[in-house]
């Protein structure tokens, strides 16, 4: 059976499942079980499998499952969903979610580096905890190792099994992230891609980064070894690189025209991003807190945030949401290709980085973590 | 057994409350330093250990570096700020330089701008190429170049900037001291033929030396808890500054649990250091009453006629006020009018300036919510601190000396010796470990309690004010059959109220822009405006990041708090309470722990004599 036939058959089956589920006759799980699973129209992107037929063949079942989860979330913990994330959700994100799923209320908080520890601390001290978990394989290490990720079988909601091999199966991949060079084109027309090139004297007083972003160098460390990475950091710190909490403003004014950072958040049209050789690339995951009070709500948010087509389109094309995370590269090419503005700037660079960078995987997770500690050791020295 | 009087019960309650606010969190911190590496209680990993101290003192913790760097940073900044404050106060109080009121207001302005925003505006002002201050300096004929001359990230710059932004506090302390210094001494010097310089060197400086040294020590302690400047400027050269080191330890690495035990150990060491400084401060000011040259008999300080030199002095003042008060405000205004950080230029103004940020802020419900929380937290905590201080002051000043009054005096006095970063962290730890019993984490109460720890300033004011109330008033009440509690309620409180109102305003302003305490304790549901502002100017906040709105909020907030403080001060003044700058009463008393009562500060005296 060719791809086309498979997609058509799967689409009909999914549509039937959608009708049944919408009518409330069967649950989403039984709908998925009762029908033949779609087959992913697969395209490899780094370690990720892209399913070009996701929205045609998979989404109807997923969408039906979301409606079911919505009802369950409403009936759980008074409809309140607690979402702690690296960043606090903006009112725009909350509004988009609650418009799609009326009646739910979101309580959000952003912890950045302290996200995992805050969740574990809440668990151990009995304070309010998040329903939803997130992070990369490395940043979520304490959560994963503490068994806080609920053992969710995401395929029961219609998610392609191919996507669940990027990390442990209970972690739902939702976006792409990587380290990038941010630069101001009014001062610098192009930037080298090799980090060692920045040791050149011509970059004196040109570079800046935040001290807490030592992880920027870990891809280089994975490729060239810890000692080489620590030497590179020390040499940069001792010469061309300035550390400051907020390098973005100095980048924007052109005082420090190149910063070692990640996604670009500044709307200044003079700013651009570029991938780096051996830059770290990783998938961000969502999940359900085993200790959470509204697990259906967390499941709902995780799937919606990662794949809902309207939400993905809004993130890629709406100016106010352009600084959202770059969507998961397993989504179809035509959806990801809609990006405009800052979303396009970031997505283009990150998808390129995904093909040349060093990927975080579950097998190499502990090595990455060691590399992060080694980088921080020099950054804070 | 004798039944305890109402006053005894009240005293016990005050000791218990101050202990709860201050001592118990600190004990939790000490406990955490011996029980690491993470939470001290309630987790399987917690165990008694000296590991943290071993790590710290064995060199791996770079304790020596941290102590030396922090000493150089806070000591340098305290000396710079006090020297400038001393000069400003002397010019404003003791000379006839024109525009003294405007100068005082401009010196106060940075005090009201939220510190994190102020620090950010300094980053923009000192940016090597686009920074306004560097541009102005390069325009000088002997400087030139395309970058600099000031390197914003050099250690010396961090110290100087911290010193410059910290002038207001010592200024507020020194103004009333100079106002209350009897001009007869200087007058005598001048009539004996001494020049103005000789009078300043041989009379004014020696008389004011103890108080000035006390101000340096007090500023040193307060600067230990200051995080904003090191955070934005010091990640490289200032990485060993104590507050930043604590922040770094607590922020940690995403894939590890934070090292609370190690942070607590640093905290304990620095707590001991600050208490030692505080002892020196108490020693320096031990006989402030005896040295006071103030009669309290309605004198007026004499002003030195500067003659034609007054314009030179004015020029020096302007040279100070432009970079410290006016340029930060301009940088803030510029940031609020432009959509992203860009150099200040006419071309950029024409191309990019717009008021969208103000419109967005005024339509942002979180702005109003966090603003309301700010007023609530600052208002309630200031009230708690002032109420506690009034009772403690009266009990200590009027009660028989006992262990109880000594403990109360020590507790009430010593909060000033505890840096905010230690209070924030210890309060956070304390409420975490007791959360299963008293669930206050994530509530606004935890912030109110933490903010209330600044009781010592109001205590010193209250103590000085009580001593100025003629005992005969209380004796009359007692003779009329009033209990001690009734006397306190009906006689003492009304007399103390005006002085305490002036302190309340100062605490309210301090609380309204507090940054360090909510860094440890606030959540999005409880955060005050200073933290909401930070999320607006911090790119790490992703979708909330909008520096234009952050700047617009900061300006709106500054204007409102300034107006509020001005209004409250006017109300207090109308009741003939304060004849000096806001906080002056508290300031004078803060440098006079002896509470000698000879200070002649206006609060209680004015009110008392008026009734």
Coordinates of N, CA, C and O in Angstrom, one line a residue, chain B residues 75-233:
Chain B
X75 N 32.4 48.3 51.0 CA 33.2 49.3 51.6 C 33.4 50.5 50.7 O 33.2 51.7 51.1
X76 N 33.9 50.2 49.5 CA 34.1 51.3 48.6 C 32.8 52.1 48.3 O 32.8 53.3 48.3
X77 N 31.8 51.3 48.0 CA 30.5 52.0 47.6 C 30.0 52.8 48.8 O 29.5 53.9 48.7
X78 N 30.1 52.3 50.0 CA 29.6 53.0 51.2 C 30.4 54.3 51.4 O 29.8 55.3 51.8
X79 N 31.7 54.2 51.3 CA 32.5 55.4 51.4 C 32.2 56.5 50.4 O 32.0 57.6 50.7
X80 N 32.1 56.0 49.1 CA 31.8 57.0 48.0 C 30.4 57.6 48.3 O 30.2 58.8 48.2
X81 N 29.4 56.8 48.6 CA 28.1 57.3 48.8 C 28.0 58.2 50.0 O 27.4 59.3 49.9
X82 N 28.7 57.9 51.0 CA 28.7 58.8 52.2 C 29.4 60.1 52.0 O 28.9 61.1 52.4
X83 N 30.5 60.0 51.3 CA 31.3 61.2 51.0 C 30.4 62.2 50.2 O 30.3 63.4 50.5
X84 N 29.8 61.6 49.2 CA 28.9 62.5 48.3 C 27.7 63.0 49.1 O 27.4 64.2 49.0
X85 N 27.1 62.1 49.9 CA 26.0 62.5 50.7 C 26.3 63.5 51.7 O 25.6 64.5 51.9
X86 N 27.5 63.4 52.3 CA 28.0 64.3 53.3 C 28.1 65.7 52.6 O 27.6 66.7 53.1
X87 N 28.8 65.7 51.5 CA 29.0 67.0 50.8 C 27.7 67.6 50.4 O 27.5 68.8 50.6
X88 N 26.8 66.8 49.8 CA 25.5 67.3 49.4 C 24.7 67.9 50.6 O 24.1 68.9 50.5
X89 N 24.7 67.1 51.7 CA 23.9 67.5 52.8 C 24.5 68.8 53.4 O 23.8 69.7 53.8
X90 N 25.8 68.9 53.4 CA 26.5 70.1 53.9 C 26.1 71.3 53.1 O 25.8 72.3 53.6
X91 N 26.2 71.1 51.8 CA 25.9 72.2 50.9 C 24.4 72.6 51.0 O 24.1 73.8 51.1
X92 N 23.5 71.6 51.1 CA 22.1 71.9 51.2 C 21.7 72.6 52.5 O 20.9 73.5 52.6
X93 N 22.3 72.0 53.6 CA 21.9 72.5 54.9 C 22.7 73.7 55.4 O 22.2 74.6 56.0
X94 N 24.0 73.7 55.1 CA 24.9 74.7 55.8 C 25.4 75.8 54.9 O 26.2 76.6 55.3
X95 N 24.9 75.8 53.6 CA 25.4 76.9 52.7 C 24.1 77.6 52.1 O 23.0 77.1 52.2
X96 N 24.4 78.7 51.5 CA 23.2 79.4 50.9 C 23.2 79.2 49.4 O 22.7 80.0 48.6
X97 N 23.6 78.0 49.0 CA 23.6 77.7 47.5 C 22.1 77.8 47.0 O 21.2 77.4 47.7
X98 N 21.9 78.4 45.8 CA 20.5 78.5 45.3 C 19.9 77.2 44.9 O 20.7 76.2 44.6
X99 N 18.6 77.1 45.0 CA 17.9 75.9 44.5 C 18.0 74.7 45.4 O 18.0 73.5 45.0
X100 N 18.1 74.9 46.7 CA 18.3 73.8 47.7 C 17.1 72.8 47.7 O 17.4 71.6 47.8
X101 N 15.9 73.3 47.5 CA 14.8 72.4 47.6 C 14.8 71.5 46.3 O 14.6 70.3 46.4
X102 N 15.1 72.1 45.2 CA 15.2 71.3 43.9 C 16.3 70.3 44.1 O 16.1 69.1 43.7
X103 N 17.4 70.7 44.6 CA 18.5 69.7 44.8 C 18.1 68.6 45.7 O 18.3 67.4 45.4
X104 N 17.4 68.9 46.8 CA 17.0 67.8 47.7 C 16.0 66.8 47.0 O 16.1 65.6 47.1
X105 N 15.1 67.4 46.2 CA 14.2 66.5 45.4 C 14.9 65.6 44.4 O 14.7 64.4 44.3
X106 N 15.9 66.2 43.7 CA 16.7 65.4 42.8 C 17.5 64.4 43.4 O 17.7 63.3 42.8
X107 N 18.0 64.6 44.6 CA 18.8 63.6 45.3 C 17.8 62.5 45.8 O 18.2 61.3 45.8
X108 N 16.6 62.8 46.1 CA 15.6 61.8 46.5 C 15.1 61.0 45.4 O 14.6 59.8 45.6
X109 N 15.1 61.5 44.2 CA 14.4 60.9 43.0 C 14.9 59.4 42.8 O 14.1 58.5 42.7
X110 N 16.3 59.2 42.8 CA 16.7 57.8 42.6 C 16.2 56.8 43.6 O 16.1 55.6 43.4
X111 N 15.9 57.3 44.8 CA 15.4 56.5 45.9 C 14.1 55.9 45.6 O 13.7 54.8 46.0
X112 N 13.3 56.6 44.7 CA 12.0 56.2 44.4 C 11.9 55.3 43.2 O 11.1 54.4 43.1
X113 N 12.8 55.5 42.2 CA 12.8 54.7 41.1 C 13.2 53.2 41.5 O 14.2 53.1 42.2
X114 N 12.4 52.2 41.1 CA 12.7 50.9 41.5 C 14.2 50.5 41.2 O 14.7 50.8 40.1
X115 N 14.9 50.0 42.2 CA 16.4 49.8 42.0 C 16.8 49.0 40.8 O 17.8 49.3 40.1
X116 N 16.0 48.0 40.4 CA 16.4 47.1 39.3 C 16.3 47.9 38.0 O 17.1 47.8 37.1
X117 N 15.3 48.8 37.9 CA 15.2 49.6 36.7 C 16.3 50.7 36.7 O 16.8 51.0 35.7
X118 N 16.6 51.2 37.9 CA 17.7 52.2 38.0 C 19.0 51.6 37.5 O 19.7 52.2 36.7
X119 N 19.2 50.3 37.9 CA 20.4 49.6 37.5 C 20.4 49.4 36.0 O 21.5 49.6 35.3
X120 N 19.3 49.1 35.5 CA 19.2 48.9 34.0 C 19.5 50.2 33.3 O 20.1 50.2 32.2
X121 N 19.0 51.3 33.8 CA 19.2 52.6 33.1 C 20.7 52.9 33.2 O 21.2 53.5 32.2
X122 N 21.4 52.5 34.2 CA 22.8 52.7 34.3 C 23.6 51.9 33.2 O 24.5 52.3 32.6
X123 N 23.1 50.7 33.0 CA 23.7 49.9 32.0 C 23.6 50.6 30.6 O 24.6 50.6 29.9
X124 N 22.4 51.1 30.4 CA 22.2 51.8 29.1 C 23.0 53.1 29.0 O 23.5 53.5 28.0
X125 N 23.1 53.8 30.1 CA 23.9 55.1 30.1 C 25.4 54.8 29.9 O 26.1 55.7 29.4
X126 N 25.9 53.7 30.4 CA 27.3 53.4 30.4 C 27.7 52.5 29.3 O 28.9 52.1 29.2
X127 N 26.7 52.1 28.4 CA 27.1 51.2 27.3 C 28.3 51.9 26.6 O 28.3 53.1 26.3
X128 N 29.3 51.0 26.2 CA 30.6 51.6 25.8 C 30.4 52.6 24.6 O 31.1 53.6 24.5
X129 N 29.6 52.2 23.6 CA 29.4 53.1 22.4 C 28.2 54.0 22.5 O 28.2 55.2 22.3
X130 N 27.1 53.4 22.8 CA 25.8 54.1 22.7 C 25.4 54.8 24.0 O 24.5 55.6 24.0
X131 N 26.1 54.5 25.0 CA 25.7 55.0 26.3 C 25.8 56.5 26.4 O 26.8 57.1 26.0
X132 N 24.8 57.1 26.9 CA 24.7 58.6 26.9 C 25.9 59.2 27.6 O 26.5 60.2 27.2
X133 N 26.2 58.6 28.8 CA 27.3 59.2 29.6 C 28.6 59.1 28.9 O 29.4 60.0 28.8
X134 N 28.8 57.9 28.3 CA 30.1 57.7 27.6 C 30.1 58.6 26.3 O 31.2 59.2 26.0
X135 N 29.0 58.8 25.7 CA 28.9 59.8 24.6 C 29.3 61.2 25.0 O 30.1 61.9 24.3
X136 N 28.7 61.6 26.1 CA 29.0 63.0 26.6 C 30.5 63.1 27.0 O 31.1 64.1 26.7
X137 N 31.0 62.1 27.6 CA 32.4 62.2 28.0 C 33.3 62.2 26.8 O 34.3 62.9 26.7
X138 N 32.9 61.4 25.7 CA 33.8 61.4 24.5 C 33.7 62.7 23.8 O 34.6 63.1 23.0
X139 N 32.7 63.5 24.1 CA 32.5 64.8 23.4 C 33.5 65.8 24.0 O 33.8 66.8 23.4
X140 N 34.1 65.5 25.2 CA 35.1 66.4 25.8 C 36.3 66.4 24.9 O 36.7 65.3 24.3
X141 N 37.0 67.5 24.8 CA 38.1 67.6 23.8 C 39.3 66.7 24.2 O 40.0 66.2 23.2
X142 N 39.5 66.4 25.4 CA 40.6 65.6 25.8 C 40.3 64.1 25.8 O 41.2 63.3 26.3
X143 N 39.1 63.6 25.5 CA 38.8 62.2 25.5 C 38.7 61.6 24.1 O 39.6 60.9 23.7
X144 N 37.6 61.8 23.4 CA 37.5 61.3 22.1 C 37.4 59.8 22.0 O 37.0 59.2 23.0
X145 N 37.7 59.3 20.8 CA 37.6 57.8 20.6 C 36.2 57.4 20.2 O 35.3 58.2 20.1
X146 N 36.0 56.1 19.9 CA 34.7 55.6 19.5 C 34.0 54.8 20.6 O 32.8 54.4 20.4
X147 N 34.7 54.5 21.6 CA 34.1 53.7 22.7 C 34.6 54.1 24.0 O 35.7 54.7 24.1
X148 N 33.9 53.9 25.1 CA 34.3 54.3 26.4 C 34.2 55.8 26.6 O 33.3 56.4 26.0
X149 N 34.9 56.4 27.5 CA 36.0 55.9 28.2 C 35.7 55.0 29.4 O 36.6 54.3 30.0
X150 N 34.4 54.9 29.8 CA 34.1 54.1 31.0 C 33.8 52.7 30.6 O 32.9 52.5 29.7
X151 N 34.4 51.8 31.2 CA 34.1 50.3 31.0 C 33.0 49.9 32.0 O 33.3 49.8 33.2
X152 N 31.8 49.7 31.6 CA 30.7 49.5 32.6 C 30.9 48.2 33.4 O 30.3 48.1 34.4
X153 N 31.7 47.3 32.9 CA 31.8 46.0 33.6 C 33.1 45.9 34.4 O 33.4 44.8 34.9
X154 N 33.9 46.9 34.5 CA 35.1 46.9 35.3 C 34.6 46.9 36.8 O 33.6 47.5 37.1
X155 N 35.4 46.3 37.6 CA 35.1 46.3 39.1 C 35.0 47.7 39.7 O 34.0 48.0 40.4
X156 N 35.9 48.5 39.3 CA 35.9 49.9 39.8 C 34.6 50.6 39.4 O 34.0 51.3 40.2
X157 N 34.1 50.3 38.2 CA 32.8 50.9 37.8 C 31.7 50.4 38.6 O 30.8 51.2 39.0
X158 N 31.7 49.1 38.9 CA 30.6 48.6 39.7 C 30.5 49.3 41.1 O 29.5 49.6 41.6
X159 N 31.7 49.4 41.7 CA 31.8 50.1 43.0 C 31.3 51.5 42.9 O 30.5 52.0 43.7
X160 N 31.8 52.2 41.9 CA 31.4 53.7 41.8 C 29.9 53.8 41.5 O 29.2 54.6 42.1
X161 N 29.4 53.0 40.6 CA 28.0 53.1 40.3 C 27.1 52.7 41.5 O 26.2 53.5 41.8
X162 N 27.5 51.7 42.2 CA 26.8 51.4 43.4 C 26.8 52.5 44.4 O 25.9 52.8 45.1
X163 N 28.0 53.1 44.5 CA 28.2 54.3 45.4 C 27.3 55.4 45.0 O 26.6 56.1 45.8
X164 N 27.2 55.7 43.7 CA 26.5 56.8 43.2 C 25.0 56.6 43.4 O 24.2 57.5 43.7
X165 N 24.5 55.4 43.2 CA 23.1 55.1 43.3 C 22.6 55.0 44.7 O 21.4 54.9 45.0
X166 N 23.6 54.9 45.6 CA 23.2 54.7 47.0 C 23.4 56.0 47.9 O 23.4 55.9 49.1
X167 N 23.4 57.1 47.2 CA 23.7 58.4 48.0 C 22.4 58.8 48.8 O 22.6 59.3 49.9
X168 N 21.3 58.5 48.3 CA 20.1 59.0 49.0 C 19.9 58.6 50.4 O 19.6 59.4 51.3
X169 N 20.2 57.3 50.7 CA 20.0 56.9 52.1 C 20.9 57.6 53.1 O 20.4 58.2 54.0
X170 N 22.3 57.6 52.8 CA 23.1 58.4 53.8 C 22.7 59.9 53.7 O 22.9 60.6 54.8
X171 N 22.3 60.4 52.6 CA 21.9 61.8 52.6 C 20.7 62.1 53.5 O 20.7 63.0 54.3
X172 N 19.7 61.1 53.5 CA 18.6 61.3 54.4 C 19.0 61.2 55.9 O 18.4 61.8 56.8
X173 N 20.1 60.4 56.1 CA 20.6 60.3 57.5 C 21.3 61.5 57.9 O 21.2 62.0 59.1
X174 N 22.1 62.1 57.0 CA 23.0 63.2 57.3 C 22.3 64.6 57.4 O 22.7 65.4 58.2
X175 N 21.3 64.8 56.6 CA 20.6 66.1 56.6 C 20.1 66.5 58.0 O 20.5 67.6 58.4
X176 N 19.4 65.7 58.6 CA 18.9 66.1 60.0 C 20.0 66.3 61.0 O 20.0 67.1 61.9
X177 N 21.1 65.4 60.8 CA 22.2 65.6 61.7 C 22.8 67.0 61.6 O 23.1 67.6 62.6
X178 N 23.0 67.4 60.3 CA 23.6 68.7 60.1 C 22.6 69.8 60.5 O 23.0 70.9 60.9
X179 N 21.3 69.5 60.2 CA 20.3 70.5 60.6 C 20.3 70.8 62.1 O 20.1 71.9 62.6
X180 N 20.6 69.7 62.8 CA 20.5 69.8 64.3 C 21.8 70.2 65.0 O 21.9 70.3 66.2
X181 N 22.9 70.3 64.2 CA 24.1 70.7 64.8 C 24.1 72.2 65.1 O 23.8 73.0 64.2
X182 N 24.5 72.5 66.3 CA 24.4 73.9 66.7 C 25.5 74.7 65.9 O 26.7 74.4 66.0
X183 N 25.0 75.7 65.2 CA 25.9 76.5 64.4 C 26.8 77.4 65.3 O 27.7 78.1 64.7
X184 N 26.6 77.5 66.6 CA 27.4 78.4 67.4 C 28.8 78.0 67.4 O 29.7 78.9 67.5
X185 N 29.1 76.7 67.3 CA 30.5 76.2 67.3 C 31.2 76.8 66.0 O 32.3 77.3 66.1
X186 N 30.6 76.7 64.9 CA 31.2 77.2 63.7 C 31.3 78.7 63.7 O 32.2 79.3 63.2
X187 N 30.2 79.3 64.3 CA 30.2 80.7 64.4 C 31.4 81.2 65.2 O 32.1 82.2 64.8
X188 N 31.6 80.5 66.3 CA 32.7 80.9 67.2 C 34.1 80.7 66.4 O 35.0 81.6 66.6
X189 N 34.2 79.7 65.6 CA 35.4 79.4 64.9 C 35.6 80.6 63.9 O 36.7 81.1 63.8
X190 N 34.6 81.0 63.2 CA 34.7 82.0 62.2 C 35.1 83.4 62.9 O 35.9 84.1 62.4
X191 N 34.4 83.6 64.0 CA 34.7 84.9 64.7 C 36.1 84.9 65.2 O 36.7 86.0 65.5
X192 N 36.7 83.7 65.4 CA 38.1 83.7 65.9 C 39.0 83.8 64.7 O 40.2 83.6 64.9
X193 N 38.5 84.0 63.5 CA 39.4 84.3 62.4 C 39.6 83.2 61.5 O 40.4 83.3 60.5
X194 N 39.0 82.0 61.8 CA 39.3 80.8 60.9 C 38.5 81.0 59.6 O 37.4 81.6 59.5
X195 N 39.1 80.5 58.5 CA 38.5 80.6 57.2 C 37.4 79.5 57.2 O 37.3 78.6 58.1
X196 N 36.6 79.6 56.1 CA 35.5 78.6 56.0 C 36.0 77.2 55.9 O 35.5 76.2 56.5
X197 N 37.1 77.0 55.2 CA 37.8 75.7 55.0 C 38.3 75.2 56.4 O 38.1 74.0 56.7
X198 N 38.9 76.1 57.1 CA 39.5 75.7 58.4 C 38.4 75.4 59.4 O 38.5 74.4 60.2
X199 N 37.3 76.1 59.3 CA 36.1 75.8 60.2 C 35.6 74.4 59.8 O 35.3 73.6 60.7
X200 N 35.5 74.2 58.6 CA 34.9 72.9 58.1 C 35.9 71.7 58.6 O 35.4 70.7 59.1
X201 N 37.2 71.9 58.4 CA 38.1 70.9 58.8 C 38.3 70.7 60.3 O 38.4 69.6 60.8
X202 N 38.3 71.8 61.0 CA 38.6 71.7 62.4 C 37.4 71.7 63.4 O 37.5 71.2 64.5
X203 N 36.3 72.1 62.9 CA 35.1 72.1 63.7 C 34.0 71.1 63.2 O 33.6 70.1 63.9
X204 N 33.5 71.4 62.0 CA 32.4 70.7 61.5 C 32.7 69.2 61.4 O 32.0 68.3 61.9
X205 N 33.8 68.9 60.7 CA 34.2 67.5 60.4 C 34.4 66.7 61.8 O 33.8 65.6 61.9
X206 N 35.2 67.2 62.7 CA 35.3 66.5 64.0 C 34.0 66.2 64.7 O 33.8 65.2 65.2
X207 N 33.2 67.3 64.7 CA 31.9 67.1 65.5 C 31.0 66.1 64.8 O 30.4 65.2 65.5
X208 N 31.1 66.0 63.5 CA 30.2 65.1 62.8 C 30.8 63.8 62.5 O 30.2 62.9 61.9
X209 N 32.1 63.6 62.9 CA 32.8 62.4 62.5 C 32.1 61.1 63.0 O 31.9 60.2 62.2
X210 N 31.8 61.0 64.3 CA 31.2 59.8 64.7 C 29.9 59.4 64.0 O 29.7 58.3 63.6
X211 N 29.0 60.4 63.8 CA 27.8 60.2 63.1 C 28.1 59.8 61.6 O 27.4 58.9 61.1
X212 N 29.1 60.4 61.0 CA 29.4 60.1 59.6 C 29.9 58.7 59.5 O 29.6 57.9 58.6
X213 N 30.8 58.3 60.5 CA 31.3 56.9 60.5 C 30.1 55.9 60.7 O 30.1 54.9 60.1
X214 N 29.2 56.3 61.5 CA 28.0 55.4 61.8 C 27.3 55.2 60.5 O 26.8 54.1 60.1
X215 N 27.2 56.3 59.7 CA 26.4 56.3 58.4 C 27.2 55.3 57.5 O 26.5 54.5 56.8
X216 N 28.5 55.4 57.4 CA 29.3 54.5 56.6 C 29.0 53.1 56.9 O 28.8 52.2 56.1
X217 N 29.0 52.8 58.2 CA 28.9 51.4 58.7 C 27.4 50.9 58.4 O 27.3 49.8 57.9
X218 N 26.5 51.8 58.6 CA 25.1 51.4 58.3 C 24.9 51.2 56.8 O 24.3 50.2 56.4
X219 N 25.5 52.0 56.0 CA 25.4 51.9 54.5 C 26.1 50.6 54.1 O 25.6 49.9 53.2
X220 N 27.2 50.3 54.7 CA 27.9 49.0 54.4 C 27.0 47.8 54.6 O 27.0 46.9 53.7
X221 N 26.4 47.8 55.7 CA 25.5 46.7 56.0 C 24.3 46.6 55.0 O 24.0 45.5 54.5
X222 N 23.8 47.7 54.7 CA 22.6 47.7 53.8 C 23.1 47.3 52.4 O 22.4 46.6 51.7
X223 N 24.3 47.8 52.0 CA 24.8 47.4 50.6 C 25.1 45.9 50.5 O 25.1 45.4 49.4
X224 N 25.4 45.3 51.6 CA 25.6 43.8 51.5 C 24.4 43.1 50.9 O 24.6 42.0 50.3
X225 N 23.3 43.6 51.1 CA 22.1 42.9 50.6 C 21.6 43.4 49.3 O 20.6 42.9 48.7
X226 N 22.4 44.3 48.7 CA 22.0 44.8 47.4 C 22.4 43.9 46.2 O 23.6 43.7 46.0
X227 N 21.4 43.5 45.4 CA 21.7 42.6 44.4 C 21.7 43.2 43.0 O 22.3 42.7 42.1
X228 N 21.0 44.3 42.8 CA 20.7 44.8 41.4 C 22.0 45.1 40.6 O 22.1 44.7 39.5
X229 N 22.8 45.9 41.2 CA 24.0 46.4 40.4 C 24.9 45.2 40.2 O 25.4 45.0 39.0
X230 N 25.3 44.3 41.2 CA 26.1 43.2 40.9 C 25.5 42.3 39.8 O 26.1 41.7 38.9
X231 N 24.1 42.1 39.9 CA 23.5 41.2 38.9 C 23.6 41.7 37.5 O 23.9 40.9 36.6
X232 N 23.5 43.0 37.3 CA 23.5 43.5 35.9 C 25.0 43.9 35.4 O 25.3 43.8 34.3
X233 N 25.8 44.3 36.4 CA 27.2 44.7 36.0 C 28.2 43.7 36.3 O 29.3 43.7 35.7

